[in-house]
């Protein structure tokens, strides 16, 4: 089957946007030359968009601005934030008018919480720190479970089960003054007691993910 002469396909390109905050052309060109001097190779033949939001409603000689940019090997491909008169100028010069979509600001991240427990965790008990770290001043007995969406710090002996990064945080760690755990897990990757022994777990250590594998590091005295 013969390939069509023309095909229309969607694509995306990165365009640098220069925000124009003044209609004073000599001042604009002075500032432009300063920016070009900082990284001349970056801007050569670079497609640029001028944003006129700050001068919307003010007259500007777009033809002269386009020519001075061309003299500096810059390619003006479009304008945005332009009023009707500025859009008309751009159209007469063959410059596209780009409508910039409104960007929805990302919601601020939820504050990281830290749950502190000042007691030994007995067999059969389960402690869970939702959405944050867990700090235990005490020991975690055999048959006990401590779970956190973040990291787990145990200032005592860990003999039970410790599961950090329960919601998938690969950067979570498990730190214990004495490591003698039944099970340790970070973001779903786990070791049993025999794995800890095989990997040379010491009396104190930090367990973390290295890629998709757990590793244990000795803590300094």
CSV table of N, CA and C in Angstrom, one decimal, residues 37-156:
chain,number,residue,atom,x,y,z
A,37,UNK,N,24.2,36.3,26.0
A,37,UNK,CA,25.6,36.2,26.3
A,37,UNK,C,25.9,35.1,27.4
A,38,UNK,N,24.8,34.8,28.1
A,38,UNK,CA,25.0,33.7,29.2
A,38,UNK,C,25.1,32.3,28.6
A,39,UNK,N,24.4,32.1,27.5
A,39,UNK,CA,24.4,30.8,26.8
A,39,UNK,C,24.1,30.9,25.3
A,40,UNK,N,25.1,31.5,24.6
A,40,UNK,CA,24.9,31.8,23.2
A,40,UNK,C,24.5,30.6,22.3
A,41,UNK,N,25.2,29.4,22.6
A,41,UNK,CA,24.9,28.3,21.7
A,41,UNK,C,23.5,27.7,21.9
A,42,UNK,N,23.0,27.9,23.1
A,42,UNK,CA,21.7,27.4,23.5
A,42,UNK,C,20.6,28.0,22.6
A,43,UNK,N,20.7,29.3,22.4
A,43,UNK,CA,19.7,30.1,21.8
A,43,UNK,C,19.8,30.2,20.2
A,44,UNK,N,20.9,29.8,19.6
A,44,UNK,CA,21.1,29.9,18.2
A,44,UNK,C,20.0,29.1,17.5
A,45,UNK,N,19.3,29.7,16.6
A,45,UNK,CA,18.2,29.1,15.8
A,45,UNK,C,17.1,28.4,16.7
A,46,UNK,N,17.0,28.9,17.9
A,46,UNK,CA,16.0,28.4,18.8
A,46,UNK,C,14.6,29.0,18.5
A,47,UNK,N,13.6,28.2,18.4
A,47,UNK,CA,12.2,28.7,18.3
A,47,UNK,C,11.7,29.3,19.6
A,48,UNK,N,11.2,30.5,19.5
A,48,UNK,CA,10.8,31.2,20.7
A,48,UNK,C,9.4,31.7,20.6
A,49,UNK,N,8.7,31.8,21.7
A,49,UNK,CA,7.4,32.4,21.8
A,49,UNK,C,7.5,33.6,22.7
A,50,UNK,N,6.9,34.7,22.3
A,50,UNK,CA,6.8,35.9,23.1
A,50,UNK,C,5.5,36.0,23.9
A,51,UNK,N,5.5,36.1,25.2
A,51,UNK,CA,4.3,36.3,26.0
A,51,UNK,C,4.1,37.7,26.3
A,52,UNK,N,2.9,38.2,25.9
A,52,UNK,CA,2.6,39.7,26.0
A,52,UNK,C,1.6,39.9,27.2
A,53,UNK,N,1.4,39.0,28.1
A,53,UNK,CA,0.4,39.2,29.1
A,53,UNK,C,0.7,40.4,29.9
A,54,UNK,N,1.9,40.7,30.2
A,54,UNK,CA,2.3,41.9,31.1
A,54,UNK,C,2.1,43.2,30.3
A,55,UNK,N,2.0,43.2,29.0
A,55,UNK,CA,1.8,44.5,28.2
A,55,UNK,C,0.6,44.4,27.4
A,56,UNK,N,-0.4,43.6,27.8
A,56,UNK,CA,-1.6,43.5,27.1
A,56,UNK,C,-2.3,44.8,27.0
A,57,UNK,N,-2.6,45.3,25.8
A,57,UNK,CA,-3.3,46.6,25.7
A,57,UNK,C,-2.3,47.7,25.3
A,58,UNK,N,-1.0,47.4,25.3
A,58,UNK,CA,0.0,48.4,25.0
A,58,UNK,C,0.5,48.1,23.6
A,59,UNK,N,0.9,49.2,22.9
A,59,UNK,CA,1.4,49.1,21.5
A,59,UNK,C,2.8,48.6,21.5
A,60,UNK,N,3.2,47.7,20.6
A,60,UNK,CA,4.6,47.3,20.5
A,60,UNK,C,4.8,47.0,19.0
A,61,UNK,N,6.0,47.4,18.6
A,61,UNK,CA,6.4,47.2,17.2
A,61,UNK,C,6.9,45.8,17.0
A,62,UNK,N,6.0,44.9,16.7
A,62,UNK,CA,6.3,43.4,16.6
A,62,UNK,C,7.2,43.2,15.4
A,63,UNK,N,7.0,43.9,14.3
A,63,UNK,CA,7.8,43.7,13.1
A,63,UNK,C,9.3,44.0,13.4
A,64,UNK,N,9.5,45.1,14.1
A,64,UNK,CA,10.9,45.4,14.4
A,64,UNK,C,11.5,44.4,15.4
A,65,UNK,N,10.7,44.0,16.4
A,65,UNK,CA,11.2,43.1,17.3
A,65,UNK,C,11.5,41.7,16.7
A,66,UNK,N,10.7,41.3,15.7
A,66,UNK,CA,10.9,40.1,15.0
A,66,UNK,C,12.2,40.2,14.2
A,67,UNK,N,12.5,41.3,13.6
A,67,UNK,CA,13.7,41.5,12.8
A,67,UNK,C,14.9,41.5,13.6
A,68,UNK,N,14.9,42.2,14.8
A,68,UNK,CA,16.0,42.2,15.6
A,68,UNK,C,16.3,40.8,16.2
A,69,UNK,N,15.3,40.0,16.4
A,69,UNK,CA,15.5,38.7,16.9
A,69,UNK,C,16.1,37.8,15.8
A,70,UNK,N,15.7,38.0,14.6
A,70,UNK,CA,16.3,37.3,13.5
A,70,UNK,C,17.7,37.6,13.3
A,71,UNK,N,18.1,38.9,13.5
A,71,UNK,CA,19.5,39.3,13.4
A,71,UNK,C,20.3,38.6,14.4
A,72,UNK,N,19.7,38.2,15.5
A,72,UNK,CA,20.4,37.4,16.6
A,72,UNK,C,20.3,35.9,16.4
A,73,UNK,N,19.8,35.5,15.3
A,73,UNK,CA,19.6,34.0,14.9
A,73,UNK,C,18.6,33.4,15.8
A,74,UNK,N,17.6,34.2,16.2
A,74,UNK,CA,16.5,33.6,17.0
A,74,UNK,C,15.3,33.5,16.0
A,75,UNK,N,14.4,32.5,16.2
A,75,UNK,CA,13.3,32.3,15.3
A,75,UNK,C,12.0,32.5,16.1
A,76,UNK,N,11.3,33.6,15.8
A,76,UNK,CA,10.0,33.9,16.5
A,76,UNK,C,8.9,33.1,15.8
A,77,UNK,N,8.4,32.1,16.6
A,77,UNK,CA,7.3,31.2,16.0
A,77,UNK,C,5.9,31.6,16.4
A,78,UNK,N,5.8,32.3,17.5
A,78,UNK,CA,4.5,32.6,18.0
A,78,UNK,C,4.5,33.6,19.1
A,79,UNK,N,3.3,34.1,19.4
A,79,UNK,CA,3.0,35.0,20.6
A,79,UNK,C,1.9,34.4,21.4
A,80,UNK,N,1.9,34.7,22.6
A,80,UNK,CA,0.8,34.3,23.5
A,80,UNK,C,0.4,35.5,24.4
A,81,UNK,N,-0.7,35.4,25.0
A,81,UNK,CA,-1.2,36.5,25.9
A,81,UNK,C,-1.3,37.8,25.2
A,82,UNK,N,-1.6,37.8,23.9
A,82,UNK,CA,-1.7,39.0,23.1
A,82,UNK,C,-3.1,39.6,23.0
A,83,UNK,N,-3.2,40.9,22.9
A,83,UNK,CA,-4.5,41.5,22.7
A,83,UNK,C,-4.9,41.5,21.2
A,84,UNK,N,-6.0,42.0,20.9
A,84,UNK,CA,-6.5,41.9,19.5
A,84,UNK,C,-5.5,42.6,18.5
A,85,UNK,N,-5.0,43.8,18.9
A,85,UNK,CA,-4.1,44.5,18.0
A,85,UNK,C,-2.8,43.8,17.9
A,86,UNK,N,-2.3,43.2,19.0
A,86,UNK,CA,-1.0,42.4,18.9
A,86,UNK,C,-1.2,41.1,18.1
A,87,UNK,N,-2.4,40.5,18.2
A,87,UNK,CA,-2.7,39.3,17.4
A,87,UNK,C,-2.7,39.7,15.9
A,88,UNK,N,-3.3,40.8,15.6
A,88,UNK,CA,-3.4,41.2,14.2
A,88,UNK,C,-2.0,41.5,13.6
A,89,UNK,N,-1.1,42.1,14.4
A,89,UNK,CA,0.2,42.3,14.0
A,89,UNK,C,0.9,40.9,13.7
A,90,UNK,N,0.7,40.0,14.6
A,90,UNK,CA,1.3,38.7,14.5
A,90,UNK,C,0.8,38.0,13.2
A,91,UNK,N,-0.5,38.1,13.0
A,91,UNK,CA,-1.1,37.4,11.8
A,91,UNK,C,-0.5,38.0,10.5
A,92,UNK,N,-0.3,39.3,10.5
A,92,UNK,CA,0.2,40.0,9.2
A,92,UNK,C,1.6,39.6,9.0
A,93,UNK,N,2.3,39.2,10.0
A,93,UNK,CA,3.8,38.8,9.9
A,93,UNK,C,3.9,37.3,9.8
A,94,UNK,N,2.8,36.5,9.8
A,94,UNK,CA,2.9,35.1,9.6
A,94,UNK,C,3.3,34.4,10.9
A,95,UNK,N,3.1,35.0,12.0
A,95,UNK,CA,3.4,34.5,13.4
A,95,UNK,C,2.2,33.9,14.0
A,96,UNK,N,2.3,32.8,14.6
A,96,UNK,CA,1.2,32.1,15.2
A,96,UNK,C,0.8,32.8,16.5
A,97,UNK,N,-0.5,32.7,16.8
A,97,UNK,CA,-1.0,33.2,18.1
A,97,UNK,C,-1.3,31.9,18.9
A,98,UNK,N,-0.6,31.7,20.0
A,98,UNK,CA,-0.8,30.5,20.8
A,98,UNK,C,-1.6,30.8,22.0
A,99,UNK,N,-2.7,30.0,22.2
A,99,UNK,CA,-3.5,30.1,23.4
A,99,UNK,C,-2.9,29.2,24.5
A,100,UNK,N,-2.4,29.8,25.6
A,100,UNK,CA,-1.8,29.0,26.6
A,100,UNK,C,-2.9,28.6,27.6
A,101,UNK,N,-3.0,27.3,27.7
A,101,UNK,CA,-4.0,26.7,28.7
A,101,UNK,C,-3.7,27.1,30.1
A,102,UNK,N,-4.7,27.2,30.9
A,102,UNK,CA,-4.5,27.4,32.3
A,102,UNK,C,-3.9,26.2,33.0
A,103,UNK,N,-2.9,26.4,33.8
A,103,UNK,CA,-2.3,25.3,34.5
A,103,UNK,C,-2.9,25.2,35.9
A,104,UNK,N,-3.4,24.0,36.2
A,104,UNK,CA,-3.9,23.8,37.5
A,104,UNK,C,-2.8,23.5,38.5
A,105,UNK,N,-2.7,24.3,39.5
A,105,UNK,CA,-1.6,24.1,40.5
A,105,UNK,C,-1.7,22.8,41.2
A,106,UNK,N,-0.6,22.1,41.4
A,106,UNK,CA,-0.6,20.8,42.1
A,106,UNK,C,-0.9,21.1,43.6
A,107,UNK,N,-1.8,20.2,44.2
A,107,UNK,CA,-2.0,20.4,45.6
A,107,UNK,C,-0.8,20.2,46.4
A,108,UNK,N,-0.6,20.9,47.5
A,108,UNK,CA,0.6,20.7,48.3
A,108,UNK,C,0.6,19.3,48.9
A,109,UNK,N,1.8,18.7,49.0
A,109,UNK,CA,1.9,17.4,49.5
A,109,UNK,C,1.4,17.3,51.0
A,110,UNK,N,0.8,16.2,51.3
A,110,UNK,CA,0.4,16.0,52.7
A,110,UNK,C,1.5,16.0,53.6
A,111,UNK,N,1.4,16.7,54.8
A,111,UNK,CA,2.5,16.8,55.7
A,111,UNK,C,2.9,15.4,56.2
A,112,UNK,N,4.2,15.2,56.3
A,112,UNK,CA,4.7,13.9,56.7
A,112,UNK,C,4.6,13.8,58.2
A,113,UNK,N,4.0,12.8,58.7
A,113,UNK,CA,3.8,12.6,60.2
A,113,UNK,C,4.7,11.6,60.7
A,114,UNK,N,4.9,11.7,62.0
A,114,UNK,CA,5.8,10.8,62.7
A,114,UNK,C,5.2,10.3,64.0
A,115,UNK,N,4.9,9.0,64.0
A,115,UNK,CA,4.3,8.4,65.2
A,115,UNK,C,5.4,7.9,66.1
A,116,UNK,N,5.4,8.3,67.4
A,116,UNK,CA,6.4,8.0,68.4
A,116,UNK,C,5.7,7.1,69.4
A,117,UNK,N,6.3,5.9,69.7
A,117,UNK,CA,5.8,5.0,70.7
A,117,UNK,C,6.9,4.8,71.7
A,118,UNK,N,6.6,5.1,73.0
A,118,UNK,CA,7.6,4.9,74.0
A,118,UNK,C,7.3,3.8,74.9
A,119,UNK,N,7.4,2.6,74.4
A,119,UNK,CA,7.1,1.4,75.1
A,119,UNK,C,7.6,0.2,74.3
A,120,UNK,N,7.7,-1.0,75.0
A,120,UNK,CA,8.0,-2.2,74.3
A,120,UNK,C,6.8,-2.7,73.6
A,121,UNK,N,6.9,-3.3,72.4
A,121,UNK,CA,5.8,-3.8,71.7
A,121,UNK,C,5.8,-5.3,71.9
A,122,UNK,N,4.7,-5.8,72.6
A,122,UNK,CA,4.6,-7.2,73.0
A,122,UNK,C,4.1,-8.1,71.9
A,123,UNK,N,4.3,-9.4,72.1
A,123,UNK,CA,3.8,-10.4,71.1
A,123,UNK,C,2.3,-10.2,70.9
A,124,UNK,N,1.9,-10.3,69.7
A,124,UNK,CA,0.5,-10.1,69.4
A,124,UNK,C,0.1,-8.7,69.1
A,125,UNK,N,0.9,-7.7,69.5
A,125,UNK,CA,0.5,-6.3,69.2
A,125,UNK,C,0.9,-5.9,67.8
A,126,UNK,N,0.2,-5.0,67.3
A,126,UNK,CA,0.5,-4.4,65.9
A,126,UNK,C,0.4,-2.9,66.0
A,127,UNK,N,1.5,-2.2,65.6
A,127,UNK,CA,1.5,-0.7,65.6
A,127,UNK,C,1.7,-0.3,64.1
A,128,UNK,N,0.8,0.6,63.7
A,128,UNK,CA,0.8,1.1,62.3
A,128,UNK,C,0.9,2.6,62.3
A,129,UNK,N,1.9,3.1,61.5
A,129,UNK,CA,2.0,4.6,61.3
A,129,UNK,C,1.6,4.9,59.9
A,130,UNK,N,0.3,5.4,59.8
A,130,UNK,CA,-0.2,5.7,58.5
A,130,UNK,C,0.3,7.0,58.0
A,131,UNK,N,0.8,7.0,56.7
A,131,UNK,CA,1.2,8.3,56.1
A,131,UNK,C,2.5,8.9,56.6
A,132,UNK,N,3.3,8.1,57.4
A,132,UNK,CA,4.5,8.7,57.9
A,132,UNK,C,5.4,7.7,58.5
A,133,UNK,N,6.3,8.1,59.3
A,133,UNK,CA,7.4,7.3,59.9
A,133,UNK,C,6.9,6.8,61.3
A,134,UNK,N,7.6,5.8,61.8
A,134,UNK,CA,7.3,5.2,63.1
A,134,UNK,C,8.6,5.1,63.9
A,135,UNK,N,8.6,5.7,65.0
A,135,UNK,CA,9.8,5.7,65.9
A,135,UNK,C,9.4,5.0,67.2
A,136,UNK,N,10.1,4.0,67.6
A,136,UNK,CA,9.8,3.2,68.8
A,136,UNK,C,11.0,3.3,69.7
A,137,UNK,N,10.8,3.8,70.9
A,137,UNK,CA,11.7,3.8,72.0
A,137,UNK,C,11.4,2.5,72.9
A,138,UNK,N,12.0,1.4,72.4
A,138,UNK,CA,11.7,0.1,73.1
A,138,UNK,C,12.0,-1.0,72.2
A,139,UNK,N,11.7,-2.2,72.6
A,139,UNK,CA,11.9,-3.4,71.9
A,139,UNK,C,10.7,-3.9,71.2
A,140,UNK,N,10.8,-4.6,70.1
A,140,UNK,CA,9.7,-5.2,69.4
A,140,UNK,C,9.9,-6.7,69.6
A,141,UNK,N,9.0,-7.3,70.3
A,141,UNK,CA,9.1,-8.8,70.7
A,141,UNK,C,8.8,-9.7,69.5
A,142,UNK,N,9.1,-11.0,69.6
A,142,UNK,CA,8.7,-12.0,68.7
A,142,UNK,C,7.2,-12.0,68.7
A,143,UNK,N,6.6,-12.1,67.5
A,143,UNK,CA,5.2,-12.2,67.3
A,143,UNK,C,4.5,-10.8,67.3
A,144,UNK,N,5.3,-9.7,67.4
A,144,UNK,CA,4.8,-8.4,67.3
A,144,UNK,C,5.0,-7.8,65.9
A,145,UNK,N,4.2,-6.9,65.4
A,145,UNK,CA,4.3,-6.3,64.1
A,145,UNK,C,4.4,-4.8,64.2
A,146,UNK,N,5.3,-4.2,63.5
A,146,UNK,CA,5.4,-2.7,63.4
A,146,UNK,C,5.4,-2.4,61.9
A,147,UNK,N,4.4,-1.5,61.5
A,147,UNK,CA,4.2,-1.2,60.1
A,147,UNK,C,4.2,0.4,60.0
A,148,UNK,N,4.8,0.8,58.9
A,148,UNK,CA,4.8,2.3,58.6
A,148,UNK,C,4.7,2.5,57.1
A,149,UNK,N,4.0,3.6,56.7
A,149,UNK,CA,4.1,4.0,55.3
A,149,UNK,C,5.4,4.6,54.9
A,150,UNK,N,6.1,5.1,56.0
A,150,UNK,CA,7.4,5.7,55.8
A,150,UNK,C,8.5,4.7,56.4
A,151,UNK,N,9.4,5.3,57.1
A,151,UNK,CA,10.5,4.5,57.7
A,151,UNK,C,10.2,4.1,59.1
A,152,UNK,N,11.0,3.1,59.6
A,152,UNK,CA,10.8,2.6,61.0
A,152,UNK,C,12.1,2.7,61.7
A,153,UNK,N,12.1,3.4,62.8
A,153,UNK,CA,13.3,3.6,63.7
A,153,UNK,C,13.0,2.9,65.0
A,154,UNK,N,13.9,1.9,65.4
A,154,UNK,CA,13.7,1.2,66.6
A,154,UNK,C,14.9,1.3,67.5
A,155,UNK,N,14.7,2.0,68.6
A,155,UNK,CA,15.8,2.3,69.5
A,155,UNK,C,15.7,1.2,70.6
A,156,UNK,N,16.0,0.0,70.1
A,156,UNK,CA,15.9,-1.2,71.0
A,156,UNK,C,16.1,-2.4,70.1
